Short mmCIF file of C-alpha atoms and ligand atoms in Angstrom, two decimals:
data_model
loop_
_atom_site.label_atom_id
_atom_site.label_comp_id
_atom_site.label_asym_id
_atom_site.label_seq_id
_atom_site.Cartn_x
_atom_site.Cartn_y
_atom_site.Cartn_z
CA MET A 1 109.60 113.94 106.48
CA THR A 2 108.64 115.45 109.85
CA ALA A 3 105.34 114.65 111.52
CA ASN A 4 104.32 118.28 111.00
CA ALA A 5 105.02 118.14 107.28
CA ARG A 6 103.17 114.82 106.99
CA GLY A 7 100.21 116.32 108.84
CA LEU A 8 100.11 119.25 106.43
CA GLU A 9 100.29 116.93 103.42
CA ASP A 10 97.35 114.95 104.78
CA ALA A 11 95.40 118.16 105.41
CA VAL A 12 96.04 119.37 101.87
CA ALA A 13 95.11 116.00 100.35
CA ASP A 14 91.79 116.06 102.21
CA CYS A 15 91.06 119.74 101.74
CA LEU A 16 88.05 120.71 99.64
CA PHE A 17 89.32 124.19 98.82
CA CYS A 18 92.81 122.89 97.96
CA LYS A 19 91.09 120.63 95.42
CA ILE A 20 89.15 123.63 94.05
CA VAL A 21 92.36 125.70 93.85
CA ALA A 22 94.06 122.82 91.99
CA GLY A 23 91.10 122.53 89.59
CA ASP A 24 90.34 118.97 90.70
CA ILE A 25 86.86 120.07 91.79
CA PRO A 26 85.09 122.52 89.47
CA SER A 27 84.14 125.98 90.67
CA ASP A 28 82.79 129.19 89.23
CA GLN A 29 86.01 131.18 89.55
CA VAL A 30 85.80 134.97 89.43
CA TYR A 31 89.35 136.06 90.33
CA GLU A 32 92.86 134.68 90.62
CA ASP A 33 96.39 135.90 91.15
CA ASP A 34 99.63 134.24 92.23
CA ALA A 35 98.52 133.97 95.88
CA VAL A 36 94.73 133.96 95.87
CA VAL A 37 91.75 132.35 94.13
CA ALA A 38 88.11 133.48 94.40
CA PHE A 39 85.04 131.50 93.37
CA ARG A 40 81.28 131.62 93.92
CA ASP A 41 79.90 129.97 97.03
CA ILE A 42 77.97 126.79 96.22
CA ALA A 43 75.14 127.86 98.57
CA PRO A 44 74.95 131.63 98.10
CA GLN A 45 73.41 133.66 100.91
CA ALA A 46 73.21 136.84 98.82
CA PRO A 47 73.10 137.66 95.09
CA VAL A 48 76.88 138.09 95.28
CA HIS A 49 78.56 135.49 97.48
CA VAL A 50 82.18 134.82 96.63
CA LEU A 51 84.82 132.95 98.64
CA VAL A 52 88.37 134.30 98.59
CA VAL A 53 91.00 131.71 99.52
CA PRO A 54 94.80 131.50 99.57
CA ARG A 55 96.38 129.09 97.11
CA ARG A 56 98.50 127.65 99.90
CA HIS A 57 96.76 125.61 102.55
CA VAL A 58 96.12 127.60 105.72
CA SER A 59 93.47 125.98 107.85
CA SER A 60 92.00 129.07 109.50
CA LEU A 61 92.46 132.76 110.22
CA ASP A 62 94.61 131.79 113.18
CA GLY A 63 97.15 130.35 110.74
CA LEU A 64 97.57 133.75 109.10
CA ARG A 65 99.06 135.34 112.24
CA ASP A 66 102.56 134.85 110.87
CA ASP A 67 101.76 135.86 107.32
CA PRO A 68 100.45 139.44 107.25
CA ASP A 69 101.37 139.70 103.58
CA LEU A 70 99.01 136.87 102.66
CA ALA A 71 96.32 138.28 104.97
CA GLY A 72 96.62 141.57 103.13
CA ARG A 73 96.53 139.84 99.76
CA LEU A 74 93.27 138.12 100.72
CA LEU A 75 91.69 141.39 101.79
CA THR A 76 92.78 143.32 98.72
CA ALA A 77 91.57 140.44 96.52
CA ALA A 78 88.18 140.72 98.25
CA ALA A 79 88.08 144.39 97.29
CA HIS A 80 88.95 143.48 93.66
CA VAL A 81 86.19 140.88 93.65
CA ALA A 82 83.65 143.36 95.03
CA ARG A 83 84.55 145.85 92.32
CA ALA A 84 84.42 143.20 89.58
CA GLU A 85 81.01 142.09 90.88
CA GLY A 86 79.80 145.70 90.81
CA VAL A 87 78.95 146.01 94.51
CA HIS A 88 81.71 148.42 95.55
CA ARG A 89 79.32 151.39 95.39
CA SER A 90 76.19 149.75 96.81
CA GLY A 91 78.21 148.10 99.59
CA TYR A 92 79.13 144.65 100.68
CA ARG A 93 80.31 142.61 103.65
CA VAL A 94 83.54 140.64 104.10
CA ALA A 95 83.32 137.94 106.76
CA VAL A 96 85.63 135.22 108.09
CA ASN A 97 84.34 132.38 110.23
CA HIS A 98 86.90 130.82 112.54
CA GLY A 99 86.51 127.56 114.42
CA ARG A 100 83.48 125.96 116.03
CA HIS A 101 81.84 128.99 117.62
CA GLY A 102 82.55 130.95 114.46
CA ALA A 103 80.71 128.27 112.45
CA GLN A 104 83.67 127.55 110.17
CA SER A 105 82.74 124.49 108.12
CA VAL A 106 85.65 124.22 105.66
CA GLY A 107 89.17 123.97 107.10
CA HIS A 108 90.92 126.23 104.59
CA VAL A 109 90.75 129.89 105.51
CA HIS A 110 88.35 131.89 103.33
CA LEU A 111 86.80 135.33 103.19
CA HIS A 112 83.12 135.56 102.31
CA VAL A 113 82.29 138.54 100.08
CA LEU A 114 78.54 139.17 100.28
CA GLY A 115 76.49 141.82 98.54
CA GLY A 116 73.90 142.62 95.92
CA ARG A 117 71.10 143.27 98.41
CA GLN A 118 70.64 145.08 101.71
CA LEU A 119 72.34 142.88 104.31
CA GLU A 120 70.99 142.70 107.84
CA GLY A 121 72.84 144.41 110.65
CA GLU A 122 73.33 141.46 112.98
CA LEU A 123 76.58 139.53 112.67
CA GLY A 124 76.27 137.21 115.63
P1 LIG B 201 82.26 128.54 106.34
O1 LIG B 201 81.01 128.13 107.01
O2 LIG B 201 82.68 129.95 106.71
O3 LIG B 201 83.39 127.55 106.53
O4 LIG B 201 81.94 128.59 104.78
C1 LIG B 201 82.16 127.56 103.90
C2 LIG B 201 81.43 127.88 102.65
O5 LIG B 201 81.89 127.01 101.63
C3 LIG B 201 79.92 127.71 102.71
O6 LIG B 201 79.29 128.98 102.57
C4 LIG B 201 79.57 126.79 101.56
C5 LIG B 201 80.84 126.78 100.74
N1 LIG B 201 81.11 125.51 100.08
C6 LIG B 201 81.11 124.28 100.67
N2 LIG B 201 81.42 123.34 99.74
C7 LIG B 201 81.64 124.00 98.58
C8 LIG B 201 82.01 123.57 97.27
O7 LIG B 201 82.22 122.39 96.99
N3 LIG B 201 82.12 124.53 96.31
C9 LIG B 201 81.91 125.87 96.59
N4 LIG B 201 82.04 126.73 95.57
N5 LIG B 201 81.57 126.30 97.81
C10 LIG B 201 81.44 125.38 98.79
#
């Protein structure tokens, strides 16, 4: 096994969201397909706060540069989630935090889908 492959295996073994995708850690799942899983955030910042994650381990948005199909799948899944949660008419926000300055705290790329109340205008 290459060092790269070993590094990825270690990352997956330690990854919180990989464990949620695998069902090893329980979550309140609201959507799934062959590429994507979505579940409620454990510390919701709005009445609707769902995390949309790829099944395969990708540590951050930067890792999606070479996989536009998966990036698109994540975004369309977010739109499905918003509709299923009933916020597609009232409006919602999709956000991705990347890295330290972006305040990313879990190293498995995820889209936040937030809605159910008037969100504030400031993003940064
Ligand atoms: P971020 O800061 O963008 O990396 O967001 C990570 C989010 O993950 C944060 O809003 C809280 C959420 N989170 C952390 N641990 C868990 C967990 O064990 N279960 C669920 N459902 N969400 C979690």
